[in-house]
Amino acid sequence: MGERLFIFDTTLRDGEQVPGCQLNTVEKIQVAKQLEQLGVDVIEAGFPISSPGDFNSVIEISKAVTWPTVCALTRAVEKDIDVAVDSLRYAKRKRIHTGIGTSDSHIKYKFNSDREEIIERAVAAVTYAKKFVEDVEFYAEDAGRTDNEYLARVIEAVVKAGATVCNIPDTTGYCLPQEYGEKIKYLMEHIDGLSSGKAILSTHCHNDLGMATANTMSGILNGARQAEVTINGIGERAGNTSLEEIAMILKCHKHIGIDTNVNTTKIYPASRMVSSLMNMPVQPNKAVVGRNAFAHSSGIHQDGVLKNVGTYEIMNPKDVGLDDNSIVLTARSGRAALKYRLEVLGVAVNDEKKVEKLYQKFLALADRKKEVNDDDILTLAGADSADNHAVKLDFLQVTTGMGVKSVASIGLDISGQKFEAAATGNGPVDAAIKALKKIIMKQMTLKEFTIQAISKGSDDVGKVHMQVEYNGSVYYGFGANTDIVTASVEAYIECINKFKN
């Protein structure tokens, strides 16, 4: 065993800040349990004072997981810390993550303060949090643009006050890898509490310039012993450092001599679960978990792989949970097989009524597709049930083809009343949405429309993500169907069902 790197997962806090990707508490618990199976050391469960939903999620996640540390984020404000302490009351291992901006621009424009007062506020927050929990992490927001000498003063002060972990975020994703690595090295060399092991440094890098993983690795190589990451690299703006990339870099480069507790065979199921629940497609060429990550289309590459897999593959697909021999479900598969596959993918379904409802959806899909894969199953499990929605799709019929105008007829059930309409359009989706708008007579604008195929067959399930603007607000919808026009209409209807009148 080499040195240990602690994996701090913030999928449920920083990752969940992506517009339109909010999870409810039940979904957050599913993700938290999957993170526990994955072997992450710390789960940042939320920012409790920000909303009742976040507060409740931290409580429920604390109950749901056993061995990972559950962490709650706060500002350097006593009220924030009080609320965080309350939210962590059921956690077996608990951590408060408090902090303040340290760059000159944050000090001047965000806090209208000065350097000395910021140090006082940082120390006061850590001292206060330490009264309630032993494990206190301090974040120096915008550390990436904070000069090293002043940053060292801040970190030294909070370590003396009792901080066990000091987070050095590159909040804006601005740093170059060498620059970020030198920052970590400077702190390691100038703060006694770090070299003596009293506290450790943590990386938290954003991907605005595509350098999050490189910066994180540079930080690790220079002494950081915790990495703050998210599944699939999700997060606001361009995202955070990807958990799967850091875990596999260290696994592939064993000579570095740094190990994590991550069970890498759980990476792919975790990636697919987060993608499905958050309605966020994983780009096909995404490192480690993208659909094409282990695909070889170049003739030279294919020839090399066939002769010796090591020629072009530095990772074994099975190491990340991609098993060529995984069970494929068909219309002949029973409820037990479906339930087992859901459990393998981290979705525990204990309610027999829900199992039965999922099974009927599965049979309907299996009738349309020869084989049902893991992504299909996660889509079935994660898709919002339309049973309680006011607006439901009753029927959809589309006529389209080359040289003819697309025509759509649609039937909607709105709170038990039936409505029908027809329209022509520039293509089948346009015709269907125009017909829909004839019934739902509201001023709404389609802002974004994304289609994603899950695998590669012509009978594949298409996933549609939509953003619709209504009354000054943007609403997000999701649809999944083997018929892409139906999936598009379902996504639009989901947006409508979320409208605040």
XYZ file of C-alpha atoms in Angstrom:
501
model
C 0.000 0.000 0.000
C 1.195 3.481 -0.870
C 0.104 6.761 0.655
C -3.624 7.338 0.998
C -5.651 9.915 -0.938
C -9.073 10.669 0.550
C -11.876 11.044 -1.971
C -14.359 13.793 -1.095
C -17.401 13.567 -3.364
C -19.468 16.708 -3.866
C -21.866 15.385 -6.540
C -24.787 16.039 -4.184
C -23.708 19.601 -3.350
C -21.526 21.278 -6.004
C -22.592 18.857 -8.737
C -26.253 19.386 -8.005
C -25.954 23.146 -8.567
C -26.287 22.620 -12.327
C -29.547 24.323 -13.436
C -32.261 21.757 -14.077
C -30.394 18.873 -12.444
C -31.801 19.106 -8.921
C -32.587 15.810 -7.220
C -35.260 15.132 -4.646
C -34.321 13.578 -1.304
C -35.168 10.004 -2.401
C -32.908 10.363 -5.446
C -30.116 11.872 -3.338
C -30.268 8.871 -1.004
C -29.924 6.536 -4.027
C -26.815 8.419 -5.144
C -25.387 8.514 -1.592
C -25.755 4.733 -1.233
C -24.056 4.253 -4.603
C -21.205 6.534 -3.466
C -20.864 4.401 -0.327
C -20.579 1.259 -2.494
C -18.043 3.094 -4.654
C -15.889 3.649 -1.571
C -15.752 7.446 -1.302
C -14.443 8.683 2.048
C -16.511 11.870 2.406
C -19.942 12.696 0.966
C -20.747 16.406 0.872
C -24.490 16.073 1.323
C -25.587 19.695 0.919
C -25.608 23.304 2.080
C -28.195 23.009 4.900
C -28.999 26.681 5.472
C -29.638 27.292 1.748
C -33.048 25.556 1.694
C -35.324 23.219 3.696
C -34.760 20.627 0.945
C -30.989 20.709 1.415
C -31.382 20.556 5.202
C -33.663 17.521 4.960
C -31.373 15.810 2.437
C -28.391 16.051 4.815
C -30.516 14.515 7.594
C -31.725 11.626 5.419
C -28.316 10.935 3.837
C -26.820 10.860 7.353
C -29.305 8.092 8.223
C -28.806 6.212 4.941
C -25.014 5.710 4.888
C -22.824 4.033 7.470
C -19.104 4.429 7.009
C -18.467 7.536 4.823
C -18.108 10.871 6.605
C -21.134 13.076 5.908
C -20.183 16.698 5.313
C -22.330 19.850 5.403
C -21.257 23.135 3.801
C -21.540 26.515 5.537
C -20.329 30.072 5.174
C -18.176 31.529 7.951
C -21.359 32.487 9.829
C -22.454 31.087 13.202
C -26.087 30.640 12.120
C -24.945 28.547 9.099
C -22.855 26.361 11.393
C -25.730 25.919 13.892
C -28.043 24.730 11.102
C -25.353 22.407 9.704
C -24.762 20.854 13.144
C -28.508 20.222 13.474
C -28.649 18.607 10.015
C -25.783 16.225 10.894
C -27.336 14.952 14.126
C -27.825 11.400 12.761
C -24.433 11.112 11.007
C -22.108 8.393 12.306
C -19.101 10.416 11.103
C -19.679 14.133 10.625
C -17.791 17.081 9.183
C -18.489 20.817 8.975
C -17.081 22.479 5.840
C -16.818 26.209 6.531
C -14.867 28.972 4.859
C -14.539 32.401 3.308
C -13.097 34.079 0.205
C -9.392 34.935 0.445
C -8.519 36.532 -2.916
C -8.156 40.314 -2.997
C -11.161 40.609 -5.339
C -13.360 38.594 -2.929
C -12.098 40.524 0.100
C -12.705 43.906 -1.533
C -15.833 43.381 -3.635
C -17.649 40.492 -1.949
C -16.951 41.263 1.707
C -15.918 44.952 1.599
C -13.291 43.954 4.123
C -9.502 43.717 4.577
C -7.025 40.855 4.895
C -6.723 40.935 8.690
C -10.471 40.862 9.258
C -10.823 37.889 6.871
C -8.285 35.914 8.928
C -10.214 36.782 12.113
C -13.508 35.645 10.562
C -11.917 32.415 9.276
C -10.468 31.577 12.699
C -13.759 32.440 14.441
C -15.733 30.122 12.127
C -13.357 27.176 12.595
C -13.212 27.730 16.379
C -17.011 27.828 16.560
C -17.495 24.722 14.394
C -14.885 22.875 16.477
C -17.171 23.203 19.531
C -19.611 20.799 17.857
C -17.552 18.437 15.685
C -13.985 17.187 15.775
C -13.639 17.104 11.980
C -13.659 20.657 10.552
C -12.707 21.492 6.983
C -11.906 25.064 5.985
C -12.192 26.344 2.410
C -10.294 29.409 1.195
C -12.623 30.417 -1.629
C -10.813 31.633 -4.771
C -7.501 30.348 -3.359
C -6.404 29.907 -6.975
C -6.178 33.707 -7.318
C -4.953 34.352 -3.750
C -1.259 35.175 -3.394
C 0.609 32.340 -1.723
C 2.097 34.302 1.155
C -1.281 35.583 2.388
C -2.941 32.207 1.732
C -0.298 30.541 3.925
C -1.112 32.983 6.745
C -4.820 32.123 6.505
C -4.238 28.359 6.408
C -1.731 28.455 9.277
C -4.236 30.398 11.407
C -7.138 27.980 10.768
C -4.939 24.908 11.361
C -3.980 26.380 14.751
C -7.704 26.947 15.396
C -8.379 23.237 14.838
C -9.090 22.716 11.104
C -8.338 19.104 10.147
C -8.600 19.646 6.367
C -7.787 22.817 4.417
C -9.435 23.118 1.016
C -7.531 25.127 -1.632
C -10.155 25.681 -4.353
C -9.391 26.909 -7.842
C -12.897 28.381 -7.776
C -12.804 29.909 -11.250
C -10.802 27.152 -12.984
C -8.123 29.746 -13.817
C -4.882 28.173 -12.551
C -2.346 26.381 -14.738
C -1.328 22.940 -13.403
C 2.222 24.045 -12.570
C 0.924 27.179 -10.835
C -1.614 25.206 -8.759
C 0.977 22.548 -7.862
C 3.428 25.233 -6.718
C 0.685 26.753 -4.541
C 0.161 23.417 -2.747
C 3.927 22.909 -2.464
C 4.382 26.402 -0.977
C 1.751 25.704 1.681
C 3.245 22.286 2.512
C 6.680 23.886 2.989
C 5.575 26.925 4.999
C 2.962 25.568 7.428
C 4.146 23.390 10.319
C 0.740 21.833 10.948
C 0.703 20.313 7.451
C 4.169 18.754 7.539
C 3.470 17.319 11.013
C 0.196 15.698 9.836
C -2.039 17.822 12.093
C -4.086 18.730 8.994
C -4.146 17.818 5.303
C -4.626 19.894 2.166
C -7.501 19.281 -0.219
C -7.881 20.133 -3.907
C -11.153 21.483 -5.342
C -10.663 22.345 -9.003
C -13.140 23.628 -11.576
C -12.972 22.883 -15.280
C -13.585 26.299 -16.877
C -10.415 25.989 -18.979
C -10.424 22.173 -19.120
C -7.684 21.800 -16.492
C -9.563 20.496 -13.438
C -8.094 16.982 -13.535
C -4.580 18.211 -14.412
C -4.680 20.761 -11.589
C -5.964 18.165 -9.119
C -3.185 15.726 -10.050
C -0.614 18.525 -9.759
C -1.951 19.284 -6.282
C -1.793 15.600 -5.271
C 1.778 15.222 -6.553
C 2.770 18.225 -4.467
C 1.283 17.007 -1.197
C -2.512 17.354 -1.180
C -4.081 14.233 0.350
C -7.765 14.871 -0.328
C -9.360 15.449 -3.745
C -12.816 17.008 -4.091
C -14.549 15.506 -7.105
C -17.924 14.716 -8.701
C -19.280 11.776 -10.689
C -18.978 12.523 -14.444
C -17.288 15.818 -13.524
C -20.678 17.517 -13.167
C -20.927 20.921 -11.530
C -21.860 24.478 -12.291
C -20.428 26.157 -15.388
C -17.919 23.712 -16.975
C -18.023 21.331 -14.006
C -15.664 19.912 -11.381
C -12.864 17.382 -11.365
C -14.157 13.911 -12.338
C -13.971 11.253 -9.630
C -13.504 8.532 -12.249
C -10.543 10.287 -13.859
C -8.588 10.771 -10.603
C -9.331 7.217 -9.406
C -8.205 5.656 -12.706
C -5.131 7.896 -13.118
C -3.850 6.672 -9.743
C -4.796 3.060 -10.576
C -3.010 3.189 -13.940
C 0.036 5.061 -12.602
C 0.850 2.794 -9.667
C 4.429 4.164 -9.625
C 3.053 7.375 -8.061
C 2.491 5.322 -4.909
C -0.821 6.910 -3.900
C -3.936 4.774 -3.387
C -7.636 5.539 -2.992
C -10.381 3.501 -1.378
C -12.450 3.610 -4.598
C -13.810 0.296 -5.857
C -13.308 1.187 -9.513
C -15.628 -1.601 -10.745
C -18.503 0.517 -9.371
C -17.558 3.580 -11.459
C -19.636 2.843 -14.554
C -22.887 2.038 -12.680
C -22.428 5.202 -10.578
C -21.832 7.265 -13.719
C -24.948 5.915 -15.411
C -27.092 6.393 -12.304
C -26.090 10.056 -11.878
C -26.549 10.709 -15.601
C -30.017 9.152 -15.532
C -31.283 10.772 -12.315
C -29.944 14.220 -13.205
C -31.023 13.969 -16.865
C -27.467 14.889 -17.873
C -26.110 13.000 -20.882
C -22.486 11.807 -20.660
C -20.623 12.928 -23.775
C -19.579 9.860 -25.814
C -15.874 10.794 -25.754
C -15.798 11.485 -21.980
C -12.704 9.947 -20.377
C -13.271 6.619 -18.547
C -17.105 6.567 -18.666
C -18.013 7.848 -22.146
C -19.643 5.370 -24.508
C -16.622 5.584 -26.834
C -13.975 5.390 -24.086
C -13.201 1.768 -25.010
C -14.326 1.862 -28.659
C -11.752 1.499 -31.440
C -12.813 2.550 -34.934
C -9.431 3.195 -36.529
C -8.285 0.138 -38.517
C -4.753 0.355 -37.113
C -6.126 0.538 -33.551
C -8.524 -2.377 -34.104
C -5.725 -4.519 -35.509
C -3.512 -3.699 -32.525
C -6.247 -4.390 -29.962
C -7.091 -7.723 -31.556
C -3.423 -8.787 -31.405
C -2.825 -7.471 -27.879
C -5.327 -5.416 -25.899
C -2.456 -3.507 -24.255
C -1.509 -1.820 -27.524
C -4.228 0.825 -27.261
C -6.022 0.131 -23.962
C -4.335 1.316 -20.793
C -7.389 0.292 -18.743
C -9.377 -2.911 -18.668
C -13.062 -2.044 -19.258
C -13.948 -4.444 -16.420
C -11.869 -2.299 -14.031
C -14.445 0.475 -14.329
C -17.465 -1.855 -14.224
C -17.971 -2.334 -17.963
C -18.518 -6.053 -18.292
C -18.956 -7.473 -21.795
C -20.729 -10.419 -20.199
C -23.237 -8.372 -18.222
C -26.761 -9.765 -18.097
C -28.953 -8.600 -20.967
C -32.661 -8.499 -20.202
C -35.334 -9.446 -22.724
C -39.137 -9.740 -22.707
C -38.702 -13.246 -21.202
C -36.853 -11.922 -18.132
C -38.803 -12.040 -14.894
C -39.365 -9.545 -12.107
C -36.492 -11.022 -10.075
C -34.006 -10.436 -12.912
C -35.171 -6.837 -13.295
C -35.003 -6.189 -9.550
C -31.533 -7.793 -9.334
C -30.244 -5.658 -12.233
C -31.615 -2.506 -10.589
C -29.825 -3.423 -7.347
C -26.548 -4.001 -9.230
C -26.974 -0.513 -10.671
C -27.525 0.910 -7.185
C -31.313 1.331 -7.340
C -32.988 -0.491 -4.455
C -36.716 -1.034 -5.102
C -38.387 -2.568 -2.053
C -41.967 -1.503 -2.755
C -43.661 -4.372 -4.608
C -46.170 -2.002 -6.245
C -43.285 0.036 -7.647
C -41.550 -3.155 -8.826
C -44.735 -4.199 -10.607
C -45.163 -0.772 -12.227
C -41.526 -0.793 -13.376
C -41.897 -4.355 -14.643
C -44.909 -3.443 -16.790
C -42.953 -0.504 -18.256
C -40.017 -2.865 -18.803
C -42.215 -5.407 -20.655
C -43.622 -2.659 -22.879
C -40.073 -1.550 -23.713
C -38.817 -5.130 -24.174
C -41.611 -5.709 -26.692
C -40.257 -2.815 -28.756
C -36.572 -3.648 -28.265
C -34.909 -7.048 -28.562
C -32.556 -6.375 -25.661
C -32.879 -3.978 -22.737
C -29.568 -2.603 -21.467
C -28.500 -0.972 -18.193
C -29.131 2.571 -19.431
C -32.658 1.612 -20.501
C -33.327 0.187 -17.041
C -31.979 3.293 -15.298
C -34.110 5.452 -17.581
C -37.190 3.438 -16.618
C -36.322 3.712 -12.917
C -35.315 7.378 -13.004
C -37.935 8.825 -15.348
C -40.448 10.877 -13.417
C -43.759 9.042 -13.192
C -46.444 10.949 -15.061
C -49.254 9.332 -13.076
C -49.874 12.407 -10.903
C -49.350 15.029 -13.584
C -52.215 17.343 -14.581
C -51.278 17.128 -18.289
C -50.779 13.667 -19.810
C -50.193 12.480 -23.351
C -53.184 10.390 -24.510
C -52.136 9.676 -28.087
C -49.825 10.981 -30.798
C -50.015 10.249 -34.506
C -47.516 11.723 -36.973
C -47.362 11.564 -40.760
C -44.006 12.527 -42.224
C -41.689 11.710 -45.078
C -39.625 13.102 -47.929
C -41.567 15.486 -50.134
C -44.600 15.696 -47.828
C -45.494 18.167 -45.093
C -45.288 16.697 -41.565
C -48.690 16.483 -39.870
C -49.281 15.623 -36.195
C -52.497 14.775 -34.347
C -52.289 14.850 -30.566
C -54.600 13.950 -27.702
C -54.075 15.265 -24.171
C -55.690 14.409 -20.865
C -55.785 17.560 -18.720
C -57.055 16.773 -15.221
C -59.439 14.139 -16.632
C -60.707 16.182 -19.609
C -59.832 15.109 -23.160
C -58.518 17.526 -25.797
C -57.395 16.939 -29.384
C -55.599 19.073 -31.987
C -53.678 18.760 -35.244
C -50.968 20.870 -36.900
C -48.422 20.864 -39.706
C -44.786 21.696 -39.128
C -41.228 21.730 -40.365
C -40.616 18.093 -39.413
C -42.471 15.691 -37.093
C -41.282 17.178 -33.766
C -42.181 20.719 -34.857
C -45.638 19.542 -36.022
C -46.262 17.674 -32.736
C -45.251 20.645 -30.562
C -47.371 23.050 -32.653
C -50.371 20.724 -32.158
C -49.608 20.628 -28.419
C -49.498 24.447 -28.288
C -52.963 24.640 -29.889
C -54.305 22.938 -26.751
C -51.975 24.544 -24.177
C -52.475 28.162 -25.223
C -49.649 29.785 -23.277
C -46.768 31.995 -24.372
C -43.897 29.516 -24.083
C -40.594 29.330 -25.934
C -38.396 26.284 -26.553
C -34.901 27.326 -25.386
C -32.958 24.072 -25.672
C -33.618 20.690 -27.274
C -31.131 17.814 -26.883
C -31.544 14.254 -28.180
C -29.345 11.427 -26.952
C -29.372 7.796 -28.064
C -28.376 5.407 -25.286
C -26.674 2.718 -27.359
C -26.313 2.161 -31.084
C -29.250 0.093 -32.315
C -32.014 1.372 -34.567
C -34.497 0.187 -31.900
C -32.763 2.216 -29.206
C -34.447 4.362 -26.560
C -33.979 8.051 -27.307
C -33.625 10.457 -24.398
C -34.786 14.031 -24.931
C -33.883 16.966 -22.685
C -35.737 20.252 -23.088
C -35.736 23.743 -21.637
C -38.924 25.778 -22.075
C -39.278 29.421 -21.044
C -42.632 30.539 -19.636
C -43.488 33.719 -17.764
C -39.821 34.684 -17.337
C -38.759 31.314 -15.856
C -37.010 28.370 -17.533
C -38.360 24.853 -16.910
C -36.589 21.564 -17.609
C -38.212 18.434 -19.006
C -37.129 14.901 -19.863
C -38.639 12.194 -22.053
C -37.496 8.698 -23.034
C -39.039 6.491 -25.706
C -38.083 4.310 -28.640
C -40.030 6.872 -30.696
C -38.084 10.146 -30.598
C -41.123 12.307 -31.474
C -43.060 10.848 -28.526
C -40.037 11.370 -26.242
C -39.883 15.016 -27.397
C -43.568 15.627 -26.655
C -43.248 13.919 -23.255
C -40.286 16.175 -22.392
C -42.293 19.271 -23.412
C -45.288 18.101 -21.359
C -43.025 17.576 -18.327
C -41.941 21.224 -18.638
C -45.611 22.325 -18.793
C -46.467 20.302 -15.688
C -43.793 22.252 -13.790
C -45.115 25.704 -14.789
C -45.951 28.023 -11.917
C -49.128 29.838 -12.976
